[in-house]
mmCIF file of N, CA and C and ligand atoms in Angstrom:
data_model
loop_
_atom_site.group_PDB
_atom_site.id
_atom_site.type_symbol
_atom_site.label_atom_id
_atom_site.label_comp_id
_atom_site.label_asym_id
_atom_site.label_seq_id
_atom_site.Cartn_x
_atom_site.Cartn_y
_atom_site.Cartn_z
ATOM 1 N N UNK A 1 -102.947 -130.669 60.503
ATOM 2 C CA UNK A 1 -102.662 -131.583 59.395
ATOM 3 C C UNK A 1 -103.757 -132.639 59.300
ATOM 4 N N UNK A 2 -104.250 -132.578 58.208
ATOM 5 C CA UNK A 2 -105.199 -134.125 57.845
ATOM 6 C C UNK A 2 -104.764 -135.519 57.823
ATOM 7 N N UNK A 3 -104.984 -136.017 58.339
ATOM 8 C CA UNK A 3 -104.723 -137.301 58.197
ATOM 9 C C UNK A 3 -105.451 -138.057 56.993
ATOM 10 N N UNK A 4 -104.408 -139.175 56.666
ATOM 11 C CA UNK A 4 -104.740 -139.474 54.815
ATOM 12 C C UNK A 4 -106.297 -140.703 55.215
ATOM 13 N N UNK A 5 -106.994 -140.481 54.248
ATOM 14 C CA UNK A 5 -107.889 -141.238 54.284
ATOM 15 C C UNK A 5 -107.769 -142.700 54.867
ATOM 16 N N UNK A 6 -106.542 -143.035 54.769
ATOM 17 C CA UNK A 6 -106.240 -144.615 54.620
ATOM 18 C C UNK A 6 -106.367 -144.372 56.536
ATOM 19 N N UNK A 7 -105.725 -143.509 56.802
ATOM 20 C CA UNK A 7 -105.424 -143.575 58.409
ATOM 21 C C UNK A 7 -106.756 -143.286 59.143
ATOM 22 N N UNK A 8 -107.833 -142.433 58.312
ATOM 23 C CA UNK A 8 -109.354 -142.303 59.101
ATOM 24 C C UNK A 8 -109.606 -143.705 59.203
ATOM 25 N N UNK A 9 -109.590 -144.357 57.777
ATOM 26 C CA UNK A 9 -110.725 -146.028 57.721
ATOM 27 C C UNK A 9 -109.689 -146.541 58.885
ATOM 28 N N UNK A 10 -108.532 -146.615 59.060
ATOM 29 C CA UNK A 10 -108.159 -147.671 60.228
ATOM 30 C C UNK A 10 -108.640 -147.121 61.802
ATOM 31 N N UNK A 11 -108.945 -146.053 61.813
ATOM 32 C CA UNK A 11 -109.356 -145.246 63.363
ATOM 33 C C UNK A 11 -110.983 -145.711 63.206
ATOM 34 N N UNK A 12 -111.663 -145.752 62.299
ATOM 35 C CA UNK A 12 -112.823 -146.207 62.538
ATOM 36 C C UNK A 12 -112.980 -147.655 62.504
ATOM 37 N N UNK A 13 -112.251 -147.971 61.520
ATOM 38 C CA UNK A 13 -112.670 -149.880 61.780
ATOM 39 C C UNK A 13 -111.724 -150.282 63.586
ATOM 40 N N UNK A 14 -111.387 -149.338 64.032
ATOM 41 C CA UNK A 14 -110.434 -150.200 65.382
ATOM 42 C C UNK A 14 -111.729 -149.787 66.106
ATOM 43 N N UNK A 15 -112.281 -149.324 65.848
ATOM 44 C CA UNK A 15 -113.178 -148.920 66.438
ATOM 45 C C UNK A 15 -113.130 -148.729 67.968
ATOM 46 N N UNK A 16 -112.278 -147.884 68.749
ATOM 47 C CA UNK A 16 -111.580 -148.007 70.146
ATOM 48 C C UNK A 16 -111.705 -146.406 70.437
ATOM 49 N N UNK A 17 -112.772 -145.806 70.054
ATOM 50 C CA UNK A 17 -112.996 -144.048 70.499
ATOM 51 C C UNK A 17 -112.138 -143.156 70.076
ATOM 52 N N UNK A 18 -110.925 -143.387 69.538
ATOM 53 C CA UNK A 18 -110.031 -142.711 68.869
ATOM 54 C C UNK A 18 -110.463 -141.490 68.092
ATOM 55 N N UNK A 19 -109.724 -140.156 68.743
ATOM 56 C CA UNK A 19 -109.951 -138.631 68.270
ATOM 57 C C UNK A 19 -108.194 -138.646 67.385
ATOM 58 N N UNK A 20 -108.837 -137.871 66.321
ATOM 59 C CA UNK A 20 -107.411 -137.100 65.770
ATOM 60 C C UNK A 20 -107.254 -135.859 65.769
ATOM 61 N N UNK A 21 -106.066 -135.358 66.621
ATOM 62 C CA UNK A 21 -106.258 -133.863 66.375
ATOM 63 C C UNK A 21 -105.519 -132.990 65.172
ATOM 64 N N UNK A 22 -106.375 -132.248 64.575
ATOM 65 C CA UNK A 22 -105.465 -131.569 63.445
ATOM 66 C C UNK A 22 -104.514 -131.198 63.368
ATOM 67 N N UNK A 23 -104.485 -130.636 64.869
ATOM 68 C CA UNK A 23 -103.485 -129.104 64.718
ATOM 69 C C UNK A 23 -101.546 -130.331 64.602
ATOM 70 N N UNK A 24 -101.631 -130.970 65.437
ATOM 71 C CA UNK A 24 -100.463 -131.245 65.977
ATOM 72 C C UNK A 24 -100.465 -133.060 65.334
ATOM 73 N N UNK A 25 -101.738 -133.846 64.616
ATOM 74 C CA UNK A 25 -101.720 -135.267 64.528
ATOM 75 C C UNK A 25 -101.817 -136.898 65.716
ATOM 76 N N UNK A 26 -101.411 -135.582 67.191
ATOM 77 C CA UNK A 26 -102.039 -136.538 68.441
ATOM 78 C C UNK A 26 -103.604 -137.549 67.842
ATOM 79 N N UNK A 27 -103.570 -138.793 68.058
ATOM 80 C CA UNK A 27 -104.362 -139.425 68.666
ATOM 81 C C UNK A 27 -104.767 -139.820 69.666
ATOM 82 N N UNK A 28 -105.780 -139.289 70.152
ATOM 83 C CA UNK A 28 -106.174 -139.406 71.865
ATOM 84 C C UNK A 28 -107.552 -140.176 71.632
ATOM 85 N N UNK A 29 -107.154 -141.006 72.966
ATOM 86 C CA UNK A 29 -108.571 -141.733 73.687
ATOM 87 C C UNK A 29 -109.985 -141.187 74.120
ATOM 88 N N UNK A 30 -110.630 -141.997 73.628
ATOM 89 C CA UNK A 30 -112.285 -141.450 74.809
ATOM 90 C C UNK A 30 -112.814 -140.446 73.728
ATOM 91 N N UNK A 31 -113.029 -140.636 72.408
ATOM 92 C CA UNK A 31 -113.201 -139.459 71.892
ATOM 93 C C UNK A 31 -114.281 -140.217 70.910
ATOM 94 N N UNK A 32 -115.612 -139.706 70.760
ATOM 95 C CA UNK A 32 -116.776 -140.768 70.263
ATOM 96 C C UNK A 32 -116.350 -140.404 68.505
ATOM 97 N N UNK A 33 -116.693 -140.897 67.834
ATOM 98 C CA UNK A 33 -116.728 -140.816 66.451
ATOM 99 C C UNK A 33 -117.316 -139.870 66.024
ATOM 100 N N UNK A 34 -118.261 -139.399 66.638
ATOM 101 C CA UNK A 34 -119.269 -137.761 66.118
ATOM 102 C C UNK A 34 -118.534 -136.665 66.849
ATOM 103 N N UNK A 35 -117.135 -136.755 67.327
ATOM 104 C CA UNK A 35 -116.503 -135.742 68.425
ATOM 105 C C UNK A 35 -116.167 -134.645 67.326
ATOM 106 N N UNK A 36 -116.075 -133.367 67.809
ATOM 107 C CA UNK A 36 -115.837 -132.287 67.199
ATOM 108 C C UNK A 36 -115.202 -130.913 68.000
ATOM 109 N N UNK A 37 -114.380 -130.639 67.549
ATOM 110 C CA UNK A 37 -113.528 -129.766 68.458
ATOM 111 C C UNK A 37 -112.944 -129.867 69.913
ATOM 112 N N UNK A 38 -112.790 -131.034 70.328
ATOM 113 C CA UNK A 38 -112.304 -131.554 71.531
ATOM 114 C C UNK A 38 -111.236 -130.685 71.605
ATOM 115 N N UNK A 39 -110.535 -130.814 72.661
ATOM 116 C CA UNK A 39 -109.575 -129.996 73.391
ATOM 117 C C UNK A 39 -108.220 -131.513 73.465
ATOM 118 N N UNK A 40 -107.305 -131.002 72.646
ATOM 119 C CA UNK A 40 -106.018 -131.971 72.262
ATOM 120 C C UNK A 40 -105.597 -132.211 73.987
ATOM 121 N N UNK A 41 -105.087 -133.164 74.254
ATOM 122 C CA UNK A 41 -104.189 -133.883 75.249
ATOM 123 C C UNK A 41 -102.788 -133.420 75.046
ATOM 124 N N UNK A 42 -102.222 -133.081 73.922
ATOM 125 C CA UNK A 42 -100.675 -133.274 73.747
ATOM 126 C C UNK A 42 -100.811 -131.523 73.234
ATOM 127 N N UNK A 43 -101.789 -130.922 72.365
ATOM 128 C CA UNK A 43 -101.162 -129.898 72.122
ATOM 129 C C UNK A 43 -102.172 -128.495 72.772
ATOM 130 N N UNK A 44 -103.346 -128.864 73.626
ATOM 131 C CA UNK A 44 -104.340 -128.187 73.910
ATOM 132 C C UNK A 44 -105.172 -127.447 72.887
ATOM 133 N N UNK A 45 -104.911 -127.845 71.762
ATOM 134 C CA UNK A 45 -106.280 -126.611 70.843
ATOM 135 C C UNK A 45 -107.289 -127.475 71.020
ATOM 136 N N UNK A 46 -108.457 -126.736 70.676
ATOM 137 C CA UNK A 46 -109.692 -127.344 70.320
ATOM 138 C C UNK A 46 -109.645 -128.274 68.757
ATOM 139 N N UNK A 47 -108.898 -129.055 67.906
ATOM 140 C CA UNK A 47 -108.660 -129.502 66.833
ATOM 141 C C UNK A 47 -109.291 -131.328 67.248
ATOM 142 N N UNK A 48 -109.494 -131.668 68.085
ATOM 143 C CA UNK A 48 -109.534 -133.064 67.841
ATOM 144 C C UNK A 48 -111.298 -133.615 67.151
ATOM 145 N N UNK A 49 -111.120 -134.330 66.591
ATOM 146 C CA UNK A 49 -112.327 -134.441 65.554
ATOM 147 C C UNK A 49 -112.341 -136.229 65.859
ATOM 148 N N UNK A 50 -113.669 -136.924 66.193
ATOM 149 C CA UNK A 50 -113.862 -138.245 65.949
ATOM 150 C C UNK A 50 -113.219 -139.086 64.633
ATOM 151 N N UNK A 51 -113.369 -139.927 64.458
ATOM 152 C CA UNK A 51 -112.634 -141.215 63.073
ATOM 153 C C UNK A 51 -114.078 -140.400 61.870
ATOM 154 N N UNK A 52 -115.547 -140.715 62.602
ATOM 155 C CA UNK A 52 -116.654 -140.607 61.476
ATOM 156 C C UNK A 52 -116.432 -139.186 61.151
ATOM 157 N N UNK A 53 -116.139 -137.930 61.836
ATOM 158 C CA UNK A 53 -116.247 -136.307 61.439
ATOM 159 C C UNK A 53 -115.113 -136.691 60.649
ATOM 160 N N UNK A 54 -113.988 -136.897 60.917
ATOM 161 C CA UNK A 54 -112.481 -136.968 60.315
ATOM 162 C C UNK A 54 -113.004 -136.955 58.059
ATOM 163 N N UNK A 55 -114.052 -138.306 58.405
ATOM 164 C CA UNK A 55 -114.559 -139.044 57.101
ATOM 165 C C UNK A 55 -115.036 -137.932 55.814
ATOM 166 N N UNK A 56 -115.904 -137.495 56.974
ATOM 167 C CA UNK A 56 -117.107 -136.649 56.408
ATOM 168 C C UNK A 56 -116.376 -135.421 56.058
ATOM 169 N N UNK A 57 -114.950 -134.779 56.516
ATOM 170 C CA UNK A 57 -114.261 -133.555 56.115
ATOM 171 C C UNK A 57 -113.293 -134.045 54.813
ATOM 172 N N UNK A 58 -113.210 -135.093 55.176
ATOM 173 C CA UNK A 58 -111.944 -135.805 53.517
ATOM 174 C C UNK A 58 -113.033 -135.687 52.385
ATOM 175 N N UNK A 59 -114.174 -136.244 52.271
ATOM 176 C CA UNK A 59 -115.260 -136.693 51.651
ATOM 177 C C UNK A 59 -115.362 -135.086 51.297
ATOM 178 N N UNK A 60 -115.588 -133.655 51.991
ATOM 179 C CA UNK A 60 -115.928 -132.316 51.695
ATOM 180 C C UNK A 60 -117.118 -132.317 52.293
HETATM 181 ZN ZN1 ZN B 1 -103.006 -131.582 69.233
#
């Protein structure tokens, strides 16, 4: 699931490493803003994407 634009700009302005993962909507720690396919904490896929990648996939 995507998260709505409004929820990327607040993961990047907290600016606190914050990953979102697609598959499941976990937000996990330690995850740089250029992160891409991280491995989820809560649901294990490879789906977690930085706040800036998150941007750049809403944007197309
Ligand atoms: Zn997940």
């Amino acid at each position: 699931m995507m998260p709505s634009p409004e929820e990327i700009i607040e993961l990047i302005e907290e600016d606190d490493m914050l990953g979102y993962c697609l598959e499941c909507g976990f937000t996990q720690e330690c995850v740089e803003p250029d992160a891409r396919g991280y491995v989820c904490d809560n649901c294990g896929q490879p789906k977690v994407y930085g706040a800036e990648e998150l941007l750049f996939m809403t944007e197309g």
